[in-house]
Amino acid sequence: MPLQNRVMPTGEIIATPHRGMFAGNRGIIHDPATKTLLKKRWSTPAWLTCTCEFRGRRREVMATQSWTELFFLDEATALAAGHRPCFYCRRDDANRFRAAWEKGNRVHDVRMHDIDTVLHHERLDHGQKRLHALLMPLDQLPVGAMVSQGEESFLVTQGRVLLWSPAGYVEAKRELDEAMLLTPPSTLRALHAGYEATLHPSARTVPSPLAGEG
Protein backbone atom coordinates (compact mmCIF):
# COMPACT_ATOMS: atom_id res chain seq x y z
CA MET A 1 0.00 0.00 0.00
CA PRO A 2 1.33 3.49 -0.83
CA LEU A 3 2.13 5.78 2.07
CA GLN A 4 0.08 8.91 2.70
CA ASN A 5 2.71 11.39 1.54
CA ARG A 6 1.59 12.93 -1.77
CA VAL A 7 0.53 16.60 -1.58
CA MET A 8 -2.33 17.95 -3.65
CA PRO A 9 -2.51 21.58 -4.88
CA THR A 10 -4.93 22.20 -2.01
CA GLY A 11 -2.27 21.14 0.48
CA GLU A 12 -4.16 17.97 1.39
CA ILE A 13 -1.93 14.89 1.75
CA ILE A 14 -3.14 11.68 0.11
CA ALA A 15 -1.93 8.15 -0.64
CA THR A 16 -1.29 7.34 -4.29
CA PRO A 17 1.10 5.01 -6.14
CA HIS A 18 2.11 7.79 -8.56
CA ARG A 19 5.59 9.25 -8.09
CA GLY A 20 6.25 12.98 -7.93
CA MET A 21 8.95 15.21 -9.40
CA PHE A 22 9.73 17.00 -6.13
CA ALA A 23 9.96 16.17 -2.44
CA GLY A 24 8.66 18.38 0.34
CA ASN A 25 9.20 19.16 4.00
CA ARG A 26 6.83 20.60 6.65
CA GLY A 27 8.78 19.25 9.61
CA ILE A 28 7.99 16.05 11.51
CA ILE A 29 4.34 15.05 11.02
CA HIS A 30 4.55 11.22 11.03
CA ASP A 31 5.00 8.27 13.37
CA PRO A 32 8.03 6.24 12.22
CA ALA A 33 6.74 3.11 13.98
CA THR A 34 3.64 2.94 11.78
CA LYS A 35 4.75 5.20 8.89
CA THR A 36 1.45 7.04 9.17
CA LEU A 37 0.74 10.75 9.51
CA LEU A 38 -0.03 12.39 12.80
CA LYS A 39 -3.15 14.54 13.12
CA LYS A 40 -1.13 17.69 12.50
CA ARG A 41 -0.17 18.52 8.92
CA TRP A 42 2.79 20.81 9.66
CA SER A 43 5.20 21.47 12.52
CA THR A 44 7.01 24.50 11.08
CA PRO A 45 5.92 27.52 9.00
CA ALA A 46 8.82 26.81 6.62
CA TRP A 47 7.14 24.60 3.99
CA LEU A 48 9.89 23.55 1.58
CA THR A 49 10.09 22.07 -1.91
CA CYS A 50 13.14 19.83 -2.25
CA THR A 51 14.84 17.68 -4.85
CA CYS A 52 14.11 13.95 -4.81
CA GLU A 53 17.84 13.24 -5.13
CA PHE A 54 20.64 15.20 -3.45
CA ARG A 55 24.34 14.33 -3.46
CA GLY A 56 23.62 10.63 -3.68
CA ARG A 57 21.95 10.50 -0.27
CA ARG A 58 19.20 7.94 0.22
CA ARG A 59 16.43 8.04 2.83
CA GLU A 60 13.90 5.41 3.76
CA VAL A 61 10.61 7.29 3.71
CA MET A 62 9.03 7.92 7.13
CA ALA A 63 11.56 5.52 8.74
CA THR A 64 12.98 7.80 11.44
CA GLN A 65 11.98 10.66 13.71
CA SER A 66 13.21 13.15 11.15
CA TRP A 67 11.39 15.42 8.73
CA THR A 68 8.47 13.76 6.96
CA GLU A 69 9.16 13.13 3.27
CA LEU A 70 6.30 14.52 1.18
CA PHE A 71 6.03 14.52 -2.62
CA PHE A 72 4.51 16.69 -5.35
CA LEU A 73 3.51 16.08 -8.95
CA ASP A 74 5.54 19.15 -9.93
CA GLU A 75 6.62 22.54 -8.64
CA ALA A 76 3.40 24.29 -9.64
CA THR A 77 1.57 21.87 -7.32
CA ALA A 78 4.02 22.60 -4.49
CA LEU A 79 3.71 26.36 -4.92
CA ALA A 80 -0.08 26.14 -4.97
CA ALA A 81 -0.02 24.16 -1.71
CA GLY A 82 2.03 26.96 -0.16
CA HIS A 83 5.58 25.58 -0.35
CA ARG A 84 8.67 27.41 -1.63
CA PRO A 85 12.11 26.21 -2.84
CA CYS A 86 14.49 24.81 -0.21
CA PHE A 87 17.64 26.86 0.36
CA TYR A 88 19.71 23.78 1.22
CA CYS A 89 19.16 21.42 -1.73
CA ARG A 90 17.82 23.97 -4.27
CA ARG A 91 19.87 27.06 -3.46
CA ASP A 92 19.90 28.50 -6.99
CA ASP A 93 16.13 28.07 -7.35
CA ALA A 94 15.58 29.50 -3.86
CA ASN A 95 17.64 32.57 -4.74
CA ARG A 96 15.70 33.03 -7.99
CA PHE A 97 12.42 32.64 -6.11
CA ARG A 98 13.44 35.18 -3.47
CA ALA A 99 14.54 37.68 -6.13
CA ALA A 100 11.26 37.28 -8.05
CA TRP A 101 9.26 37.39 -4.79
CA GLU A 102 10.96 40.67 -3.85
CA LYS A 103 10.37 42.14 -7.30
CA GLY A 104 6.76 41.02 -7.53
CA ASN A 105 5.89 42.11 -4.00
CA ARG A 106 7.95 45.30 -4.16
CA VAL A 107 10.16 44.62 -1.16
CA HIS A 108 13.92 44.45 -0.70
CA ASP A 109 16.42 42.43 1.32
CA VAL A 110 13.72 40.03 2.50
CA ARG A 111 14.70 36.98 4.56
CA MET A 112 13.26 33.54 3.84
CA HIS A 113 11.77 33.64 7.34
CA ASP A 114 9.77 36.70 6.28
CA ILE A 115 8.56 34.94 3.13
CA ASP A 116 7.54 31.92 5.23
CA THR A 117 5.52 34.18 7.53
CA VAL A 118 3.62 35.70 4.62
CA LEU A 119 3.04 32.33 2.97
CA HIS A 120 1.83 30.78 6.22
CA HIS A 121 -0.89 33.42 6.43
CA GLU A 122 -1.80 33.10 2.75
CA ARG A 123 -2.04 29.32 2.63
CA LEU A 124 -4.08 28.61 5.76
CA ASP A 125 -7.43 29.71 7.18
CA HIS A 126 -8.06 28.14 10.60
CA GLY A 127 -6.04 25.10 9.57
CA GLN A 128 -7.73 24.73 6.19
CA LYS A 129 -6.55 25.79 2.74
CA ARG A 130 -7.12 29.50 2.21
CA LEU A 131 -8.61 30.30 -1.18
CA HIS A 132 -8.19 33.71 -2.76
CA ALA A 133 -10.21 35.68 -5.26
CA LEU A 134 -8.58 35.90 -8.69
CA LEU A 135 -6.41 38.98 -8.92
CA MET A 136 -6.85 39.15 -12.71
CA PRO A 137 -8.76 37.38 -15.50
CA LEU A 138 -8.02 33.67 -15.77
CA ASP A 139 -6.27 34.01 -19.13
CA GLN A 140 -3.89 36.60 -17.67
CA LEU A 141 -2.59 34.44 -14.83
CA PRO A 142 1.12 33.60 -15.16
CA VAL A 143 2.32 30.16 -16.21
CA GLY A 144 2.40 27.88 -13.18
CA ALA A 145 -0.52 29.45 -11.32
CA MET A 146 -3.20 27.08 -10.05
CA VAL A 147 -6.89 27.61 -9.36
CA SER A 148 -9.73 25.52 -8.00
CA GLN A 149 -13.41 25.14 -8.73
CA GLY A 150 -15.48 22.77 -6.67
CA GLU A 151 -13.34 19.80 -5.70
CA GLU A 152 -10.99 20.08 -8.70
CA SER A 153 -7.68 21.89 -9.21
CA PHE A 154 -6.42 23.37 -12.47
CA LEU A 155 -3.08 24.56 -13.83
CA VAL A 156 -2.78 27.67 -15.98
CA THR A 157 -0.05 27.44 -18.62
CA GLN A 158 0.48 29.25 -21.92
CA GLY A 159 -3.14 30.23 -22.45
CA ARG A 160 -4.50 26.83 -21.40
CA VAL A 161 -6.20 25.47 -18.32
CA LEU A 162 -5.43 21.84 -17.46
CA LEU A 163 -7.09 19.61 -14.88
CA TRP A 164 -4.72 18.32 -12.18
CA SER A 165 -4.61 14.64 -11.25
CA PRO A 166 -2.09 12.63 -9.19
CA ALA A 167 -0.79 11.06 -12.41
CA GLY A 168 -0.48 14.30 -14.37
CA TYR A 169 -2.53 16.91 -16.19
CA VAL A 170 -5.46 16.11 -18.46
CA GLU A 171 -7.78 18.15 -20.63
CA ALA A 172 -10.12 20.46 -18.73
CA LYS A 173 -13.65 19.85 -19.97
CA ARG A 174 -15.53 22.46 -17.98
CA GLU A 175 -15.66 26.24 -17.94
CA LEU A 176 -14.11 27.88 -14.92
CA ASP A 177 -16.64 30.59 -14.20
CA GLU A 178 -16.29 30.46 -10.40
CA ALA A 179 -12.58 29.67 -10.02
CA MET A 180 -10.66 30.64 -6.90
CA LEU A 181 -6.91 31.11 -6.64
CA LEU A 182 -4.96 28.29 -4.99
CA THR A 183 -1.47 29.73 -5.44
CA PRO A 184 -0.73 32.19 -2.60
CA PRO A 185 -0.97 35.79 -3.91
CA SER A 186 2.63 36.64 -3.01
CA THR A 187 3.84 33.56 -4.91
CA LEU A 188 1.59 34.51 -7.83
CA ARG A 189 3.33 37.88 -7.96
CA ALA A 190 6.69 36.08 -7.96
CA LEU A 191 5.54 34.03 -10.97
CA HIS A 192 4.47 37.27 -12.67
CA ALA A 193 7.89 38.73 -11.89
CA GLY A 194 9.65 35.92 -13.71
CA TYR A 195 10.02 32.89 -11.48
CA GLU A 196 9.58 29.78 -13.65
CA ALA A 197 7.98 26.83 -11.91
CA THR A 198 8.99 23.39 -13.16
CA LEU A 199 5.92 21.69 -14.65
CA HIS A 200 5.13 18.01 -15.08
CA PRO A 201 5.78 16.81 -18.69
CA SER A 202 2.05 16.19 -19.17
CA ALA A 203 1.48 19.96 -19.03
CA ARG A 204 3.28 20.24 -22.38
CA THR A 205 1.45 17.40 -24.10
CA VAL A 206 -2.23 17.98 -23.32
CA PRO A 207 -3.82 19.81 -26.31
CA SER A 208 -6.34 21.76 -24.24
CA PRO A 209 -7.38 25.33 -25.13
CA LEU A 210 -8.32 27.73 -22.33
CA ALA A 211 -11.73 26.75 -20.98
CA GLY A 212 -14.42 28.95 -22.45
CA GLU A 213 -12.59 29.75 -25.71
CA GLY A 214 -14.04 28.66 -29.04
PDB file of C-alpha atoms in Angstrom, residues 24-130:
ATOM      1  CA  GLY A  24       8.656  18.377   0.340  1.00  0.00           C
ATOM      2  CA  ASN A  25       9.197  19.164   4.000  1.00  0.00           C
ATOM      3  CA  ARG A  26       6.834  20.600   6.645  1.00  0.00           C
ATOM      4  CA  GLY A  27       8.780  19.255   9.614  1.00  0.00           C
ATOM      5  CA  ILE A  28       7.985  16.053  11.506  1.00  0.00           C
ATOM      6  CA  ILE A  29       4.343  15.045  11.018  1.00  0.00           C
ATOM      7  CA  HIS A  30       4.550  11.223  11.033  1.00  0.00           C
ATOM      8  CA  ASP A  31       5.000   8.275  13.369  1.00  0.00           C
ATOM      9  CA  PRO A  32       8.031   6.235  12.219  1.00  0.00           C
ATOM     10  CA  ALA A  33       6.744   3.109  13.981  1.00  0.00           C
ATOM     11  CA  THR A  34       3.642   2.943  11.785  1.00  0.00           C
ATOM     12  CA  LYS A  35       4.746   5.195   8.891  1.00  0.00           C
ATOM     13  CA  THR A  36       1.448   7.037   9.170  1.00  0.00           C
ATOM     14  CA  LEU A  37       0.740  10.747   9.506  1.00  0.00           C
ATOM     15  CA  LEU A  38      -0.032  12.392  12.804  1.00  0.00           C
ATOM     16  CA  LYS A  39      -3.149  14.544  13.124  1.00  0.00           C
ATOM     17  CA  LYS A  40      -1.133  17.689  12.496  1.00  0.00           C
ATOM     18  CA  ARG A  41      -0.167  18.520   8.919  1.00  0.00           C
ATOM     19  CA  TRP A  42       2.786  20.805   9.657  1.00  0.00           C
ATOM     20  CA  SER A  43       5.197  21.468  12.518  1.00  0.00           C
ATOM     21  CA  THR A  44       7.005  24.498  11.084  1.00  0.00           C
ATOM     22  CA  PRO A  45       5.924  27.525   9.005  1.00  0.00           C
ATOM     23  CA  ALA A  46       8.815  26.812   6.616  1.00  0.00           C
ATOM     24  CA  TRP A  47       7.143  24.602   3.987  1.00  0.00           C
ATOM     25  CA  LEU A  48       9.888  23.545   1.576  1.00  0.00           C
ATOM     26  CA  THR A  49      10.090  22.067  -1.911  1.00  0.00           C
ATOM     27  CA  CYS A  50      13.142  19.831  -2.251  1.00  0.00           C
ATOM     28  CA  THR A  51      14.845  17.683  -4.851  1.00  0.00           C
ATOM     29  CA  CYS A  52      14.108  13.953  -4.814  1.00  0.00           C
ATOM     30  CA  GLU A  53      17.842  13.242  -5.134  1.00  0.00           C
ATOM     31  CA  PHE A  54      20.641  15.202  -3.453  1.00  0.00           C
ATOM     32  CA  ARG A  55      24.342  14.331  -3.462  1.00  0.00           C
ATOM     33  CA  GLY A  56      23.620  10.628  -3.680  1.00  0.00           C
ATOM     34  CA  ARG A  57      21.949  10.497  -0.271  1.00  0.00           C
ATOM     35  CA  ARG A  58      19.196   7.944   0.220  1.00  0.00           C
ATOM     36  CA  ARG A  59      16.435   8.041   2.835  1.00  0.00           C
ATOM     37  CA  GLU A  60      13.905   5.409   3.759  1.00  0.00           C
ATOM     38  CA  VAL A  61      10.607   7.292   3.706  1.00  0.00           C
ATOM     39  CA  MET A  62       9.028   7.919   7.133  1.00  0.00           C
ATOM     40  CA  ALA A  63      11.555   5.524   8.739  1.00  0.00           C
ATOM     41  CA  THR A  64      12.981   7.803  11.439  1.00  0.00           C
ATOM     42  CA  GLN A  65      11.983  10.658  13.713  1.00  0.00           C
ATOM     43  CA  SER A  66      13.212  13.148  11.152  1.00  0.00           C
ATOM     44  CA  TRP A  67      11.389  15.417   8.730  1.00  0.00           C
ATOM     45  CA  THR A  68       8.474  13.757   6.956  1.00  0.00           C
ATOM     46  CA  GLU A  69       9.157  13.127   3.265  1.00  0.00           C
ATOM     47  CA  LEU A  70       6.298  14.517   1.175  1.00  0.00           C
ATOM     48  CA  PHE A  71       6.032  14.515  -2.623  1.00  0.00           C
ATOM     49  CA  PHE A  72       4.509  16.692  -5.351  1.00  0.00           C
ATOM     50  CA  LEU A  73       3.512  16.077  -8.948  1.00  0.00           C
ATOM     51  CA  ASP A  74       5.536  19.155  -9.930  1.00  0.00           C
ATOM     52  CA  GLU A  75       6.624  22.540  -8.642  1.00  0.00           C
ATOM     53  CA  ALA A  76       3.399  24.288  -9.639  1.00  0.00           C
ATOM     54  CA  THR A  77       1.575  21.873  -7.320  1.00  0.00           C
ATOM     55  CA  ALA A  78       4.025  22.602  -4.493  1.00  0.00           C
ATOM     56  CA  LEU A  79       3.709  26.364  -4.921  1.00  0.00           C
ATOM     57  CA  ALA A  80      -0.084  26.141  -4.966  1.00  0.00           C
ATOM     58  CA  ALA A  81      -0.023  24.165  -1.711  1.00  0.00           C
ATOM     59  CA  GLY A  82       2.035  26.956  -0.156  1.00  0.00           C
ATOM     60  CA  HIS A  83       5.582  25.580  -0.348  1.00  0.00           C
ATOM     61  CA  ARG A  84       8.674  27.407  -1.632  1.00  0.00           C
ATOM     62  CA  PRO A  85      12.111  26.211  -2.838  1.00  0.00           C
ATOM     63  CA  CYS A  86      14.487  24.810  -0.212  1.00  0.00           C
ATOM     64  CA  PHE A  87      17.637  26.863   0.357  1.00  0.00           C
ATOM     65  CA  TYR A  88      19.710  23.779   1.219  1.00  0.00           C
ATOM     66  CA  CYS A  89      19.160  21.421  -1.733  1.00  0.00           C
ATOM     67  CA  ARG A  90      17.821  23.967  -4.267  1.00  0.00           C
ATOM     68  CA  ARG A  91      19.871  27.062  -3.463  1.00  0.00           C
ATOM     69  CA  ASP A  92      19.901  28.498  -6.994  1.00  0.00           C
ATOM     70  CA  ASP A  93      16.128  28.067  -7.349  1.00  0.00           C
ATOM     71  CA  ALA A  94      15.585  29.503  -3.864  1.00  0.00           C
ATOM     72  CA  ASN A  95      17.638  32.574  -4.741  1.00  0.00           C
ATOM     73  CA  ARG A  96      15.697  33.031  -7.986  1.00  0.00           C
ATOM     74  CA  PHE A  97      12.417  32.638  -6.106  1.00  0.00           C
ATOM     75  CA  ARG A  98      13.435  35.178  -3.474  1.00  0.00           C
ATOM     76  CA  ALA A  99      14.539  37.681  -6.134  1.00  0.00           C
ATOM     77  CA  ALA A 100      11.256  37.279  -8.048  1.00  0.00           C
ATOM     78  CA  TRP A 101       9.263  37.393  -4.792  1.00  0.00           C
ATOM     79  CA  GLU A 102      10.961  40.671  -3.853  1.00  0.00           C
ATOM     80  CA  LYS A 103      10.373  42.136  -7.302  1.00  0.00           C
ATOM     81  CA  GLY A 104       6.756  41.022  -7.532  1.00  0.00           C
ATOM     82  CA  ASN A 105       5.888  42.110  -3.997  1.00  0.00           C
ATOM     83  CA  ARG A 106       7.953  45.303  -4.161  1.00  0.00           C
ATOM     84  CA  VAL A 107      10.157  44.617  -1.165  1.00  0.00           C
ATOM     85  CA  HIS A 108      13.918  44.452  -0.695  1.00  0.00           C
ATOM     86  CA  ASP A 109      16.423  42.427   1.325  1.00  0.00           C
ATOM     87  CA  VAL A 110      13.724  40.033   2.500  1.00  0.00           C
ATOM     88  CA  ARG A 111      14.696  36.984   4.564  1.00  0.00           C
ATOM     89  CA  MET A 112      13.264  33.544   3.836  1.00  0.00           C
ATOM     90  CA  HIS A 113      11.774  33.639   7.340  1.00  0.00           C
ATOM     91  CA  ASP A 114       9.774  36.704   6.284  1.00  0.00           C
ATOM     92  CA  ILE A 115       8.556  34.939   3.133  1.00  0.00           C
ATOM     93  CA  ASP A 116       7.540  31.923   5.226  1.00  0.00           C
ATOM     94  CA  THR A 117       5.523  34.180   7.534  1.00  0.00           C
ATOM     95  CA  VAL A 118       3.620  35.700   4.624  1.00  0.00           C
ATOM     96  CA  LEU A 119       3.038  32.327   2.971  1.00  0.00           C
ATOM     97  CA  HIS A 120       1.828  30.780   6.217  1.00  0.00           C
ATOM     98  CA  HIS A 121      -0.890  33.422   6.428  1.00  0.00           C
ATOM     99  CA  GLU A 122      -1.799  33.103   2.753  1.00  0.00           C
ATOM    100  CA  ARG A 123      -2.041  29.317   2.633  1.00  0.00           C
ATOM    101  CA  LEU A 124      -4.083  28.609   5.763  1.00  0.00           C
ATOM    102  CA  ASP A 125      -7.428  29.715   7.176  1.00  0.00           C
ATOM    103  CA  HIS A 126      -8.057  28.141  10.601  1.00  0.00           C
ATOM    104  CA  GLY A 127      -6.040  25.103   9.566  1.00  0.00           C
ATOM    105  CA  GLN A 128      -7.728  24.725   6.186  1.00  0.00           C
ATOM    106  CA  LYS A 129      -6.550  25.785   2.741  1.00  0.00           C
ATOM    107  CA  ARG A 130      -7.116  29.504   2.213  1.00  0.00           C
TER     108      ARG A 130
END
